[in-house]
mmCIF file of C-alpha atoms in Angstrom:
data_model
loop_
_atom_site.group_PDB
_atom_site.id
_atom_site.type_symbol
_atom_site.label_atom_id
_atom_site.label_comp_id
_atom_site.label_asym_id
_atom_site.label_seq_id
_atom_site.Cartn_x
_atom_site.Cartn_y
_atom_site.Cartn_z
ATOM 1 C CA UNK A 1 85.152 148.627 91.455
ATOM 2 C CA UNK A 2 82.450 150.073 93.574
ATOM 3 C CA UNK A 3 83.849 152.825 96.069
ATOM 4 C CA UNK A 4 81.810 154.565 99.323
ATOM 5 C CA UNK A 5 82.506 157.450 101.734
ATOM 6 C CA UNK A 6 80.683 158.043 105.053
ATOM 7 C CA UNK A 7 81.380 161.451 106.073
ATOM 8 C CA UNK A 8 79.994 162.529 109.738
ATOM 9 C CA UNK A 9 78.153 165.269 110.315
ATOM 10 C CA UNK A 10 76.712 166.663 112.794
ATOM 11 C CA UNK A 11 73.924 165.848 116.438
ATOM 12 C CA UNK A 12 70.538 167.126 115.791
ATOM 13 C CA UNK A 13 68.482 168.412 118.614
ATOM 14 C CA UNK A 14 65.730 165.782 119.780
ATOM 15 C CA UNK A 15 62.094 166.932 119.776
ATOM 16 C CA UNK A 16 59.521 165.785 122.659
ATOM 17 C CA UNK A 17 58.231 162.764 120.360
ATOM 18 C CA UNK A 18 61.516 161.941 118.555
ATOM 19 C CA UNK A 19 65.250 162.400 117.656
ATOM 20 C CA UNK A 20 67.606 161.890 115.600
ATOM 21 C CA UNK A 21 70.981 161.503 116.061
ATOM 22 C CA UNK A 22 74.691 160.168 114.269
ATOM 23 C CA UNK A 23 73.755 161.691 111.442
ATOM 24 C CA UNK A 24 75.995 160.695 108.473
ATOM 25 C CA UNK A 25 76.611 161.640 104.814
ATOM 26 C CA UNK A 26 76.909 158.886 103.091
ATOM 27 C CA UNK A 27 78.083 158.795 99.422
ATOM 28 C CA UNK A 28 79.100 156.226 96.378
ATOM 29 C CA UNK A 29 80.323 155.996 93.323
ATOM 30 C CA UNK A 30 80.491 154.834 89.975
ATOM 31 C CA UNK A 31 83.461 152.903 88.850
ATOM 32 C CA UNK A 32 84.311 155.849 86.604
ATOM 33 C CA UNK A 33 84.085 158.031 90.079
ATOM 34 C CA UNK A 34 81.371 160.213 89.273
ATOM 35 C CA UNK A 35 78.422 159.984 92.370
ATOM 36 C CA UNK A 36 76.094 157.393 92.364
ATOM 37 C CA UNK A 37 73.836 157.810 95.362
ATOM 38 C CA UNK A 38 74.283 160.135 98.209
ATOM 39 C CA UNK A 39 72.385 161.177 100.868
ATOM 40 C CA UNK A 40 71.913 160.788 105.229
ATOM 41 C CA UNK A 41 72.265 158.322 107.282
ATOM 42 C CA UNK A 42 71.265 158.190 111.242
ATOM 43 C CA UNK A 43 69.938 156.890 114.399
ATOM 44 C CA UNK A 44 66.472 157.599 114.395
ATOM 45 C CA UNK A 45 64.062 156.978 117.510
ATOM 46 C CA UNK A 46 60.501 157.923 118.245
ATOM 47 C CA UNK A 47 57.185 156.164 118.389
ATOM 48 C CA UNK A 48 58.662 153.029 120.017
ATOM 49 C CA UNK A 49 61.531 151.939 117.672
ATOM 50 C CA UNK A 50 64.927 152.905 117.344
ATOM 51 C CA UNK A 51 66.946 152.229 114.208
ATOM 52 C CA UNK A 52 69.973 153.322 112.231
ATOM 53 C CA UNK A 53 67.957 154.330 108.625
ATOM 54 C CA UNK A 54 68.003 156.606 105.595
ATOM 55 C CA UNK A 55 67.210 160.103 106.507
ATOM 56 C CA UNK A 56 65.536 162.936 104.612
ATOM 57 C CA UNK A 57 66.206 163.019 100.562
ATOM 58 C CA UNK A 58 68.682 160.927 98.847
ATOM 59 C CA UNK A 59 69.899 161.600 95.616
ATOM 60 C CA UNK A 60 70.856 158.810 92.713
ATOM 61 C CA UNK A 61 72.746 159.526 89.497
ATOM 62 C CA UNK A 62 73.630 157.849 86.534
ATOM 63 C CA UNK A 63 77.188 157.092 85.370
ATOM 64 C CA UNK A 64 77.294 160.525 83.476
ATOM 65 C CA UNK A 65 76.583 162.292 86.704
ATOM 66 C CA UNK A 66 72.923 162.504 85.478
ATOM 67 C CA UNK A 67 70.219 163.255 88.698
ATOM 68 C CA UNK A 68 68.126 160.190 87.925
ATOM 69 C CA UNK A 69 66.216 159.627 90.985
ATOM 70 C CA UNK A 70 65.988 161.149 94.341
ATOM 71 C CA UNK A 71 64.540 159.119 97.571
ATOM 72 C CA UNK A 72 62.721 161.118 100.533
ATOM 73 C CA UNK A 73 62.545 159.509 103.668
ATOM 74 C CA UNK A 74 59.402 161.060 105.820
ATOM 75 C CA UNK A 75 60.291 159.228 109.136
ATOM 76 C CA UNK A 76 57.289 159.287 111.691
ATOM 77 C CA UNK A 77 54.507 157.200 112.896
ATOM 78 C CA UNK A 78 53.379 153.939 111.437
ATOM 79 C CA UNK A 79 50.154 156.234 109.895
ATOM 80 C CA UNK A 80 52.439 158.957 108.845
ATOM 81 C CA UNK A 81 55.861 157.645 107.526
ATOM 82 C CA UNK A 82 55.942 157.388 104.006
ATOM 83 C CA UNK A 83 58.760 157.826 101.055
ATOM 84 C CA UNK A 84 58.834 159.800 97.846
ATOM 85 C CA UNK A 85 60.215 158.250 94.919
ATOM 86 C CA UNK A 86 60.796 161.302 91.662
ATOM 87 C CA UNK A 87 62.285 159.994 88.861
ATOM 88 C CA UNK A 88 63.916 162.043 86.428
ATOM 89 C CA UNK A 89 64.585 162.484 82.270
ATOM 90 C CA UNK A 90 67.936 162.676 81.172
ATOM 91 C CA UNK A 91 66.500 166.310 80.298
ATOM 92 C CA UNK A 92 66.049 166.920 83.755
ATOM 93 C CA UNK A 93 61.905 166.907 84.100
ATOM 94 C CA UNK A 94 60.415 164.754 86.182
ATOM 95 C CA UNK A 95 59.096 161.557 85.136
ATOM 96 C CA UNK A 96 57.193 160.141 87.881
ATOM 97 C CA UNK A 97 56.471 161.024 91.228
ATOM 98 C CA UNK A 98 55.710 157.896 93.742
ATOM 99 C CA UNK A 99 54.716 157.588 96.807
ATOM 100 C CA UNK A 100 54.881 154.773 99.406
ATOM 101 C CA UNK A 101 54.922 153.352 103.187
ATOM 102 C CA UNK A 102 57.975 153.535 104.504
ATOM 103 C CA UNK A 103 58.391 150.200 104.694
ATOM 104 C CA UNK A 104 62.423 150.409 105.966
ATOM 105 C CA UNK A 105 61.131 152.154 109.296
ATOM 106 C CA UNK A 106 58.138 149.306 110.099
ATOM 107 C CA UNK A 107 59.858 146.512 108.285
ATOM 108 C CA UNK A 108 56.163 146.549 106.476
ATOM 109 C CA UNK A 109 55.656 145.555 102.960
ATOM 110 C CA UNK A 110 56.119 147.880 100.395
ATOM 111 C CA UNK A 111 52.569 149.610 99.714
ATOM 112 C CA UNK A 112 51.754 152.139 97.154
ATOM 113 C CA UNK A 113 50.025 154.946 98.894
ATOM 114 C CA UNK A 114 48.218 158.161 97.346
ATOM 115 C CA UNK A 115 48.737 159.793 94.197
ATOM 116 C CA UNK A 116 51.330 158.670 91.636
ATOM 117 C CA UNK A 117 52.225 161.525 89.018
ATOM 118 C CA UNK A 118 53.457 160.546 85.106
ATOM 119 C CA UNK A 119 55.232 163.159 83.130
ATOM 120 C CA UNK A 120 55.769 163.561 79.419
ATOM 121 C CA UNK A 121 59.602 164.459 78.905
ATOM 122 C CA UNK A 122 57.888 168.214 78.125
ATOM 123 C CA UNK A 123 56.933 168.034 81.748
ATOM 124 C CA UNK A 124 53.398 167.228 81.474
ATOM 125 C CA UNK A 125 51.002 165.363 83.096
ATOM 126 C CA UNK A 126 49.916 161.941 81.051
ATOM 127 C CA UNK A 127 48.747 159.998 83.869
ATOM 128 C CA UNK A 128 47.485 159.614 87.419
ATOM 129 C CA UNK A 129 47.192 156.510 89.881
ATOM 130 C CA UNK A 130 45.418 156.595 93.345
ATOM 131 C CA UNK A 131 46.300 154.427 96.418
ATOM 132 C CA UNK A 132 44.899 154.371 99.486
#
C-alpha cells in the first residue's frame, strides 16, 4: 500500500519578476512507513507561465530510510531553470551529481546540461561529463 501526506505551509513573499505561492510539503511512504520522497510543492509564476510544480530540493529514500537521491528544482527563466540530480551510496557519499533543464517548468525535453560528477564510494572523483 502506497500512503501520501500534503501538509500546508506557509505564503511566500513575491519578488518583482516572480512568486511563489501555496506552498506545500508533500511527503510519501514506503509500505513499511518509513519516507520515501518528500519535499515542496507550489504555485509558481514568473516569466510568462504559471504552474503548480516541485519547488526547491526534494529528498528520496530507500525502504530502510536510506537518503538515496535528492532533486533540486532551480525555477527561473527558460535560460536559467535547471535541476540537480545527487545520488547517494548506501554509505552516504555522493555518487553522482547531474544536472539538467528543467524540463517540468517548459514542458521541454529532458537535456543534460553542464558538468556531471562520478564518485567512488570513498568519495572520489572517477569521472567527468560536459553538456552544453
Amino acid at each position: 500500500m502506497f500512503f501520501s501526506a500534503q501538509i500546508s505551509a506557509f505564503q511566500l513573499k513575491p519578488n518583482q519578476d516572480k512568486s511563489i505561492t501555496d506552498k506545500r510539503l508533500f511527503i510519501s511512504y514506503h509500505p513499511n512507513g518509513k519516507i520515501k520522497q518528500k519535499g515542496y510543492q507550489g504555485n509558481y509564476s514568473g516569466y510568462g507561465i504559471s504552474t503548480g510544480m516541485s519547488l526547491g530540493t526534494w529528498y528520496i529514500y530507500d525502504k530502510n530510510g536510506k537518503l538515496i537521491e535528492t532533486v533540486y528544482y532551480h525555477n527561473d527563466k527558460p535560460t536559467k531553470a535547471y535541476i540537480l540530480k545527487k545520488t547517494y551510496y548506501p554509505n552516504g557519499n555522493v555518487k553522482s551529481i547531474k544536472r539538467f533543464n528543467n524540463y517540468q517548468l517548459y514542458q521541454a525535453e529532458i537535456d543534460s546540461i553542464g558538468t556531471w560528477s562520478y564518485f567512488d564510494e570513498r568519495g572520489n572523483l572517477i569521472r567527468i561529463e560536459k553538456y552544453r
